[in-house]
Amino acid sequence: MALGDHMDTDITEGGTQPFARRGACPTLSQPMPTGDGLLARLRPKAGILDIDQFESLAHAAARYGNGLLEITARGSLQIRGLRQETVDPLAIAIDAAGIVVLPNPVVELPPLHGVGFGDLADAAAMELRLREQLAELLQSPGLAPKLAMIIDGGGRFGLADVTADIRLLAVSSRTWQVAIAGDGHSARAIAIGTAEETILAVSELLRLLLSSGWRKRCREIPHARLQEVFPSLGSASLTGQPGGETARLGVHEGADGTFVVGLRPRFGQMSANDLTAFLASVRALGVKDIRPAPDRRFFVTGLGPDRAPIVLQHAHRHGLSSDSQDMSAQISTCAGSGACASSFYATKAMAEAVIDICPDLLDGSLAVHLSGCAKGCAHPRPALTLAGTAGGYNLVLNGLASEAPDAQIAGSDIKSAIERLARLIKNESQAGESARACLGRLGKENITRALRQE
Ligand code: SF4
């Protein structure tokens, strides 16, 4: 397959009860093995942590893991570098901090629910009601482990750009829409009604899923079966509404006069030290709570108008970005030297060098992955990958860190090689052409030849 073909298809882009039951996702009790140890994922109840809880989590990540925390593309928290013997102490520390993790399936709420952005109904209350009334169904082992459910109270900021199997959206203070299999725009509305009718519709949908086969997803339910259970499917009463988009980074003012600040860890990871220092610096600023959010972000809420700029200043000092255009969002790095014994180089320092030397590469058209070794912990999907080796670096133009390299670069030559790549894109890009399209057009051989040239 030609490089261009390959790149066009897949270079860009997944009461206290801490123990989840089905275990296909890395939970606290069943973390997932990765190159840098075990990885545990959690979502606090209602997606909210107070500042003490977030600080406790940072301490626990440093004590029981390798000191790195991440927020996933869907807004869950991840702690990396755990060992088998630290899994239980981590769960105990999280419990002791009062962080409640509800069992699977994960239910996602818009991160800014209930903080002055015009919710029509209470999404968190709806989640609890649903969990209480449908507990047995929701705990069925026949449900797909990755079944995703969104409950959106219909405020200004929602989750319209996040896909889910089941979407509940408040369309008035008393009315909810149920839609399935897609994001807010593509999901199919199947029912609309009061809260009670909505819970009944979800229960029918779950039964339908279970009767459709073992661990099916909503997209796999045959249309005829869906129509049998939801006869109003396709009728004019089900027009389908998307809900609000996810709030951007930066400062937003709520209708109640308080402000929230959206932040993203640069290169997708926070060190426990940086996070602890950031939390200490904003503790006295009247922060209400902290809310992990999709696209690896989190929001700081409850700020007075004069406090939001101060939070931004502290955030920038501690490796957190408030800029949607920040090029760091396009580079995934693993722990790297200093945090992982397997790493052959300092991935985050290299990422800063790539931003400095080759900004044209980071136009948003392709994913870049800097991996300390061939294990590729930070990015299990194809990308423009630089993997550390004993002799230098393996460059994989569109693949995983573990794949055969398209070029091998000596350690001493890496900065020059990045400069040559920068020159190639600058000189060869046609008007309006993205970096991805340019590299795809040039093809593997031209790129590797250019990288070898002195
Ligand atoms: S160097 Fe990076 S990719 Fe390799 S094991 Fe460590 S964290 Fe994982």
Coordinates of C-alpha atoms and ligand atoms in Angstrom, one line a residue:
M1 CA 0.0 0.0 0.0
A2 CA 1.3 3.4 -0.9
L3 CA 2.1 5.7 2.0
G4 CA -0.5 8.2 0.8
D5 CA -3.2 5.6 0.8
H6 CA -2.3 4.5 4.3
M7 CA -2.2 8.0 5.7
D8 CA -5.5 8.9 4.2
T9 CA -7.2 6.2 6.0
D10 CA -5.9 5.9 9.5
I11 CA -3.2 8.3 10.7
T12 CA -5.4 10.5 13.0
E13 CA -7.7 9.5 15.5
G14 CA -10.8 5.7 22.9
G15 CA -22.8 4.6 47.8
T16 CA -18.9 3.9 47.2
Q17 CA -18.4 1.0 44.9
P18 CA -14.9 1.2 43.5
F19 CA -14.8 -2.3 42.0
A20 CA -16.4 -2.6 38.6
R21 CA -17.8 -5.9 37.5
R22 CA -17.1 -6.7 33.9
G23 CA -13.5 -5.6 33.6
A24 CA -12.9 -5.2 29.9
C25 CA -11.9 -1.6 30.5
P26 CA -9.0 -0.9 32.9
T27 CA -10.8 -0.3 36.2
L28 CA -9.4 0.2 39.7
S29 CA -9.7 -3.4 40.5
Q30 CA -8.6 -4.7 37.2
P31 CA -6.0 -2.4 35.8
M32 CA -4.6 -3.0 32.3
P33 CA -1.0 -4.1 31.7
T34 CA 0.9 -1.5 29.6
G35 CA 4.6 -1.0 28.9
D36 CA 5.1 1.2 31.9
G37 CA 3.2 -0.9 34.4
L38 CA -0.5 -1.3 35.2
L39 CA -3.0 1.4 34.2
A40 CA -6.1 2.1 36.2
R41 CA -9.0 4.2 34.9
L42 CA -11.7 5.9 37.0
R43 CA -14.6 8.3 36.6
P44 CA -15.7 10.0 39.8
K45 CA -19.4 10.1 40.6
A46 CA -21.1 12.9 38.5
G47 CA -17.6 13.6 37.0
I48 CA -16.8 15.9 39.9
L49 CA -13.8 16.1 42.3
D50 CA -13.2 18.7 45.0
I51 CA -9.8 20.1 45.3
D52 CA -8.8 17.9 48.2
Q53 CA -9.9 14.8 46.3
F54 CA -7.9 15.8 43.2
E55 CA -4.9 16.4 45.4
S56 CA -5.3 13.0 47.1
L57 CA -5.4 11.4 43.6
A58 CA -2.2 13.1 42.7
H59 CA -0.5 11.9 45.9
A60 CA -1.8 8.4 45.2
A61 CA -0.5 8.5 41.7
A62 CA 2.9 9.4 43.0
R63 CA 2.9 6.9 45.8
Y64 CA 1.4 3.9 44.0
G65 CA 2.1 4.6 40.3
N66 CA 4.8 6.4 38.4
G67 CA 3.4 9.8 39.2
L68 CA 1.6 10.5 36.0
L69 CA -2.0 11.2 35.6
E70 CA -3.9 11.4 32.3
I71 CA -7.4 12.4 31.3
T72 CA -8.7 10.2 28.5
A73 CA -10.4 11.3 25.3
R74 CA -13.7 10.5 27.0
G75 CA -12.9 12.4 30.2
S76 CA -12.0 9.5 32.5
L77 CA -8.9 9.8 34.8
Q78 CA -6.0 7.4 34.3
I79 CA -3.2 6.6 36.7
R80 CA -0.2 4.9 35.2
G81 CA 2.8 2.8 36.3
L82 CA 1.0 0.8 39.0
R83 CA 2.4 -2.5 40.3
Q84 CA 0.3 -5.5 41.3
E85 CA 1.0 -4.8 44.9
T86 CA 0.0 -1.2 44.7
V87 CA -3.4 -1.8 43.1
D88 CA -5.3 -2.4 46.3
P89 CA -3.6 0.5 48.2
L90 CA -4.6 2.8 45.4
A91 CA -8.2 1.8 45.6
I92 CA -8.1 2.2 49.4
A93 CA -6.6 5.7 49.1
I94 CA -9.2 6.7 46.6
D95 CA -11.9 5.4 48.8
A96 CA -10.4 7.2 51.8
A97 CA -10.4 10.5 49.9
G98 CA -14.2 10.1 49.5
I99 CA -14.0 9.6 45.7
V100 CA -16.9 7.5 44.7
V101 CA -16.6 5.5 41.5
L102 CA -19.9 4.1 40.3
P103 CA -19.9 0.6 38.7
N104 CA -20.0 0.0 34.9
P105 CA -21.5 0.9 32.6
V106 CA -19.9 4.3 32.6
V107 CA -22.4 7.1 32.4
E108 CA -21.0 10.4 31.0
L109 CA -22.5 13.8 32.0
P110 CA -21.5 17.1 30.4
P111 CA -18.6 18.3 32.5
L112 CA -20.2 21.6 33.2
H113 CA -23.6 20.3 34.3
G114 CA -25.2 22.2 37.1
V115 CA -22.9 25.2 37.1
G116 CA -24.9 28.0 35.6
F117 CA -24.9 27.1 31.9
G118 CA -28.7 26.8 31.5
D119 CA -29.4 23.1 32.1
L120 CA -33.0 22.3 31.5
A121 CA -33.0 19.3 33.8
D122 CA -30.7 17.7 36.4
A123 CA -28.5 15.1 34.5
A124 CA -26.8 13.9 37.7
A125 CA -30.2 13.2 39.4
M126 CA -31.3 11.4 36.3
E127 CA -28.3 9.2 36.4
L128 CA -28.9 8.2 40.0
R129 CA -32.6 7.5 39.3
L130 CA -31.7 5.4 36.3
R131 CA -29.0 3.4 38.2
E132 CA -31.5 2.8 41.0
Q133 CA -34.4 1.7 38.9
L134 CA -32.5 -0.3 36.4
A135 CA -29.7 -1.6 38.7
E136 CA -30.2 -5.3 37.7
L137 CA -30.3 -4.6 34.0
L138 CA -27.3 -2.3 34.1
Q139 CA -25.3 -5.0 35.9
S140 CA -26.1 -7.7 33.4
P141 CA -22.9 -9.5 32.2
G142 CA -24.5 -9.7 28.8
L143 CA -24.1 -6.0 28.2
A144 CA -21.1 -4.9 26.1
P145 CA -18.3 -3.9 28.5
K146 CA -17.7 -0.6 26.6
L147 CA -21.4 0.3 26.4
A148 CA -21.4 4.1 26.6
M149 CA -24.3 6.2 27.9
I150 CA -24.6 9.9 28.0
I151 CA -27.1 11.9 30.1
D152 CA -27.2 15.6 29.1
G153 CA -29.3 18.1 31.0
G154 CA -29.7 20.2 27.8
G155 CA -27.5 23.1 28.9
R156 CA -25.4 25.4 26.7
F157 CA -22.4 23.0 26.8
G158 CA -23.2 19.3 26.2
L159 CA -21.6 16.3 24.6
A160 CA -22.9 16.5 21.1
D161 CA -19.5 15.7 19.7
V162 CA -19.0 12.6 21.7
T163 CA -20.4 9.2 20.5
A164 CA -22.4 6.9 22.7
D165 CA -24.6 3.8 22.5
I166 CA -27.4 5.5 24.5
R167 CA -28.0 9.3 24.7
L168 CA -30.5 10.9 27.0
L169 CA -31.0 14.6 26.4
A170 CA -33.3 16.9 28.3
V171 CA -35.3 18.9 25.7
S172 CA -37.4 20.7 28.4
S173 CA -37.5 20.6 32.2
R174 CA -39.8 17.6 32.1
T175 CA -39.0 15.9 28.8
W176 CA -36.1 13.8 27.7
Q177 CA -35.2 12.4 24.3
V178 CA -33.6 9.0 24.0
A179 CA -31.3 8.4 21.0
I180 CA -28.9 5.6 20.1
A181 CA -25.7 4.8 18.3
G182 CA -23.8 8.0 17.4
D183 CA -22.9 11.5 18.4
G184 CA -25.4 14.2 19.0
H185 CA -25.9 14.8 15.3
S186 CA -25.8 11.2 14.0
A187 CA -27.6 9.3 16.7
R188 CA -31.1 8.1 16.0
A189 CA -33.9 9.4 18.3
I190 CA -36.1 6.4 19.4
A191 CA -38.2 7.9 22.2
I192 CA -39.3 11.0 23.9
G193 CA -41.1 11.5 27.2
T194 CA -41.1 12.3 30.9
A195 CA -38.3 11.1 33.1
E196 CA -40.3 8.0 34.0
E197 CA -41.1 7.2 30.4
T198 CA -37.5 7.7 29.5
I199 CA -36.3 5.3 32.1
L200 CA -38.8 2.8 30.8
A201 CA -37.5 3.4 27.3
V202 CA -33.9 2.7 28.4
S203 CA -35.0 -0.4 30.2
E204 CA -36.7 -1.7 27.0
L205 CA -33.6 -0.8 25.0
L206 CA -31.3 -2.7 27.4
R207 CA -33.6 -5.7 27.2
L208 CA -33.5 -5.4 23.4
L209 CA -29.8 -5.3 23.5
L210 CA -29.6 -8.3 25.7
S211 CA -32.0 -10.3 23.6
S212 CA -30.0 -9.3 20.4
G213 CA -27.0 -11.3 21.5
W214 CA -24.0 -11.4 23.8
R215 CA -22.5 -8.0 24.5
K216 CA -24.1 -6.3 21.5
R217 CA -23.8 -2.5 20.8
C218 CA -26.8 -0.4 19.9
R219 CA -25.6 0.0 16.4
E220 CA -26.0 -3.7 15.9
I221 CA -29.7 -3.9 16.7
P222 CA -31.6 -4.7 13.5
H223 CA -33.9 -1.9 12.4
A224 CA -36.9 -4.2 12.4
R225 CA -36.4 -5.2 16.0
L226 CA -36.0 -1.6 17.0
Q227 CA -39.2 -0.7 15.2
E228 CA -41.1 -3.4 17.0
V229 CA -40.1 -2.1 20.4
F230 CA -40.2 1.6 19.5
P231 CA -43.1 1.9 17.1
S232 CA -42.9 5.7 16.9
L233 CA -39.4 5.4 15.4
G234 CA -39.2 7.7 12.4
S235 CA -42.3 9.6 13.3
A236 CA -42.4 13.4 13.2
S237 CA -42.5 13.6 17.0
L238 CA -38.9 12.3 17.0
T239 CA -37.1 15.1 15.2
G240 CA -33.9 14.5 17.2
Q241 CA -31.9 17.2 18.9
P242 CA -28.1 17.1 19.2
G243 CA -27.5 18.9 22.5
G244 CA -24.7 21.5 23.1
E245 CA -21.1 21.0 22.0
T246 CA -18.4 20.4 24.5
A247 CA -17.1 23.6 26.1
R248 CA -13.8 24.9 24.7
L249 CA -10.6 25.6 26.7
G250 CA -10.2 28.9 28.4
V251 CA -12.6 31.1 30.4
H252 CA -16.4 30.8 30.3
E253 CA -18.9 32.9 32.2
G254 CA -22.0 31.2 33.6
A255 CA -25.4 32.8 33.9
D256 CA -24.9 32.9 37.7
G257 CA -21.9 35.2 37.3
T258 CA -19.3 32.6 38.2
F259 CA -16.5 31.6 35.8
V260 CA -15.0 28.3 34.8
V261 CA -11.6 27.7 33.3
G262 CA -11.0 24.9 30.8
L263 CA -7.4 23.5 30.8
R264 CA -5.6 20.7 29.1
P265 CA -2.3 19.1 30.3
R266 CA 0.3 19.7 27.7
F267 CA 1.2 16.5 25.8
G268 CA -1.7 14.8 27.5
Q269 CA -0.1 14.0 30.9
M270 CA 0.2 15.7 34.2
S271 CA 2.9 14.9 36.7
A272 CA 1.7 14.5 40.3
N273 CA 4.2 17.2 41.3
D274 CA 2.9 19.7 38.8
L275 CA -0.7 19.0 39.6
T276 CA -0.2 19.2 43.3
A277 CA 1.6 22.6 42.9
F278 CA -1.2 23.9 40.6
L279 CA -3.8 22.8 43.1
A280 CA -2.0 24.4 46.0
S281 CA -1.7 27.7 44.1
V282 CA -5.4 27.9 43.3
R283 CA -6.7 26.5 46.5
A284 CA -7.3 30.0 48.0
L285 CA -9.1 31.3 44.9
G286 CA -12.5 30.0 45.7
V287 CA -12.4 27.0 43.4
K288 CA -15.7 25.1 43.8
D289 CA -14.6 21.8 42.1
I290 CA -12.6 20.2 39.3
R291 CA -14.2 18.3 36.5
P292 CA -12.4 16.0 34.1
A293 CA -13.8 16.4 30.5
P294 CA -13.6 14.8 27.1
D295 CA -10.6 15.5 24.8
R296 CA -8.2 15.2 27.8
R297 CA -9.3 18.4 29.5
F298 CA -10.6 19.5 32.9
F299 CA -12.6 22.4 34.1
V300 CA -12.0 24.5 37.3
T301 CA -15.4 25.9 38.4
G302 CA -16.9 28.5 40.8
L303 CA -14.5 31.3 40.2
G304 CA -15.1 35.0 40.6
P305 CA -14.4 37.3 37.6
D306 CA -11.0 38.4 39.0
R307 CA -9.9 34.9 39.8
A308 CA -10.1 33.2 36.4
P309 CA -7.1 35.1 35.0
I310 CA -5.0 34.1 38.1
V311 CA -6.0 30.5 37.6
L312 CA -4.8 30.7 34.0
Q313 CA -1.4 32.2 35.1
H314 CA -0.9 29.3 37.6
A315 CA -2.0 26.8 35.0
H316 CA 0.5 27.9 32.5
R317 CA 3.3 27.7 35.0
H318 CA 2.4 24.1 35.7
G319 CA 2.2 22.5 32.3
L320 CA -1.5 23.2 31.6
S321 CA -2.7 24.9 28.5
S322 CA -5.8 27.0 28.0
D323 CA -5.3 27.4 24.3
S324 CA -7.3 25.3 21.8
Q325 CA -4.6 25.9 19.2
D326 CA -1.8 24.8 21.5
M327 CA 0.3 22.5 19.3
S328 CA 1.1 20.2 22.3
A329 CA -2.4 18.8 21.8
Q330 CA -1.2 17.1 18.6
I331 CA 1.7 15.3 20.2
S332 CA 1.3 12.3 22.4
T333 CA 4.2 11.5 24.6
C334 CA 4.8 8.6 27.0
A335 CA 6.4 9.1 30.4
G336 CA 9.9 9.2 28.9
S337 CA 13.2 9.4 30.7
G338 CA 13.0 10.2 34.4
A339 CA 9.6 8.6 34.8
C340 CA 10.1 5.3 33.0
A341 CA 13.2 3.1 33.2
S342 CA 12.7 1.7 29.7
S343 CA 12.8 5.1 28.0
F344 CA 15.7 6.0 25.7
Y345 CA 15.0 9.7 25.6
A346 CA 13.1 12.6 27.3
T347 CA 9.9 12.6 25.3
K348 CA 8.4 15.8 26.5
A349 CA 11.7 17.8 25.9
M350 CA 11.7 16.3 22.4
A351 CA 8.1 17.3 21.9
E352 CA 9.0 20.9 22.7
A353 CA 11.8 20.7 20.2
V354 CA 9.4 19.4 17.5
I355 CA 7.1 22.4 18.2
D356 CA 10.0 24.8 17.9
I357 CA 11.7 23.3 14.9
C358 CA 8.8 21.9 12.8
P359 CA 5.6 23.7 13.5
D360 CA 4.4 23.1 10.0
L361 CA 4.0 19.4 10.9
L362 CA 1.5 20.3 13.6
D363 CA -1.3 21.8 11.5
G364 CA -3.8 19.4 13.1
S365 CA -3.9 17.0 10.1
L366 CA -2.0 14.2 11.7
A367 CA -1.1 12.7 15.0
V368 CA 2.5 12.7 16.2
H369 CA 3.6 10.1 18.8
L370 CA 6.9 10.4 20.7
S371 CA 7.6 7.1 22.4
G372 CA 10.5 6.4 24.8
C373 CA 10.8 2.9 23.5
A374 CA 9.1 0.5 21.1
K375 CA 6.3 -0.4 23.5
G376 CA 4.3 2.6 22.5
C377 CA 2.3 3.1 25.8
A378 CA 0.9 6.5 25.1
H379 CA -0.7 6.0 21.7
P380 CA -1.8 2.6 20.6
R381 CA -3.0 3.9 17.2
P382 CA -1.1 4.6 14.0
A383 CA 0.7 8.0 14.0
L384 CA 3.9 9.6 12.8
T385 CA 5.9 7.9 15.5
L386 CA 9.4 8.4 16.9
A387 CA 10.4 5.5 19.1
G388 CA 13.6 5.5 21.2
T389 CA 16.1 2.7 20.7
A390 CA 19.5 1.9 22.1
G391 CA 21.1 3.4 19.0
G392 CA 18.9 6.4 18.5
Y393 CA 15.4 6.7 17.1
N394 CA 13.1 4.6 14.9
L395 CA 10.8 6.8 12.7
V396 CA 7.5 5.1 11.6
L397 CA 5.7 7.4 9.2
N398 CA 2.3 5.9 9.8
G399 CA 2.2 3.2 12.4
L400 CA 2.9 2.0 15.9
A401 CA 6.1 2.4 17.9
S402 CA 6.5 -1.4 17.7
E403 CA 6.4 -1.6 13.9
A404 CA 9.4 -1.8 11.5
P405 CA 10.9 1.7 11.1
D406 CA 10.7 3.6 7.8
A407 CA 13.9 5.3 8.9
Q408 CA 16.5 4.9 11.7
I409 CA 18.0 8.1 13.0
A410 CA 21.2 8.2 15.1
G411 CA 20.8 9.8 18.5
S412 CA 23.2 12.7 17.6
D413 CA 21.3 13.4 14.3
I414 CA 17.8 13.7 15.6
K415 CA 17.5 17.5 15.7
S416 CA 18.9 17.8 12.2
A417 CA 16.5 15.1 11.0
I418 CA 13.6 17.1 12.4
E419 CA 14.9 20.2 10.7
R420 CA 15.1 18.3 7.4
L421 CA 11.6 17.2 7.8
A422 CA 10.5 20.7 8.6
R423 CA 12.3 22.0 5.4
L424 CA 10.7 19.2 3.3
I425 CA 7.2 20.2 4.4
K426 CA 7.9 23.9 4.0
N427 CA 9.4 23.5 0.5
E428 CA 7.0 20.8 -0.9
S429 CA 3.6 21.8 0.5
Q430 CA 1.2 22.9 -2.2
A431 CA -1.2 25.8 -1.6
G432 CA -3.8 24.8 1.0
E433 CA -2.2 21.3 1.4
S434 CA -2.1 19.9 4.9
A435 CA 1.1 18.3 6.4
R436 CA -0.6 14.9 6.2
A437 CA -1.7 15.4 2.6
C438 CA 1.8 16.6 1.7
L439 CA 3.6 13.7 3.3
G440 CA 1.1 11.3 1.8
R441 CA 1.7 12.7 -1.7
L442 CA 5.5 12.7 -1.3
G443 CA 5.5 9.1 -0.2
K444 CA 7.7 7.1 2.0
E445 CA 10.7 6.9 -0.2
N446 CA 11.0 10.7 -0.8
I447 CA 10.5 11.3 2.9
T448 CA 13.2 8.9 4.1
R449 CA 15.6 10.1 1.4
A450 CA 15.1 13.7 2.5
L451 CA 15.7 12.6 6.1
R452 CA 19.0 11.0 5.2
Q453 CA 20.3 14.0 3.3
E454 CA 23.0 16.0 5.0
Ligands
SF4_1 S1 9.5 4.3 27.5 FE1 7.4 5.0 27.1 S2 6.6 3.5 25.7 FE2 8.4 2.6 26.7 S3 7.6 1.5 28.4 FE3 8.2 3.5 29.2 S4 6.4 4.7 29.0 FE4 6.0 2.9 27.8

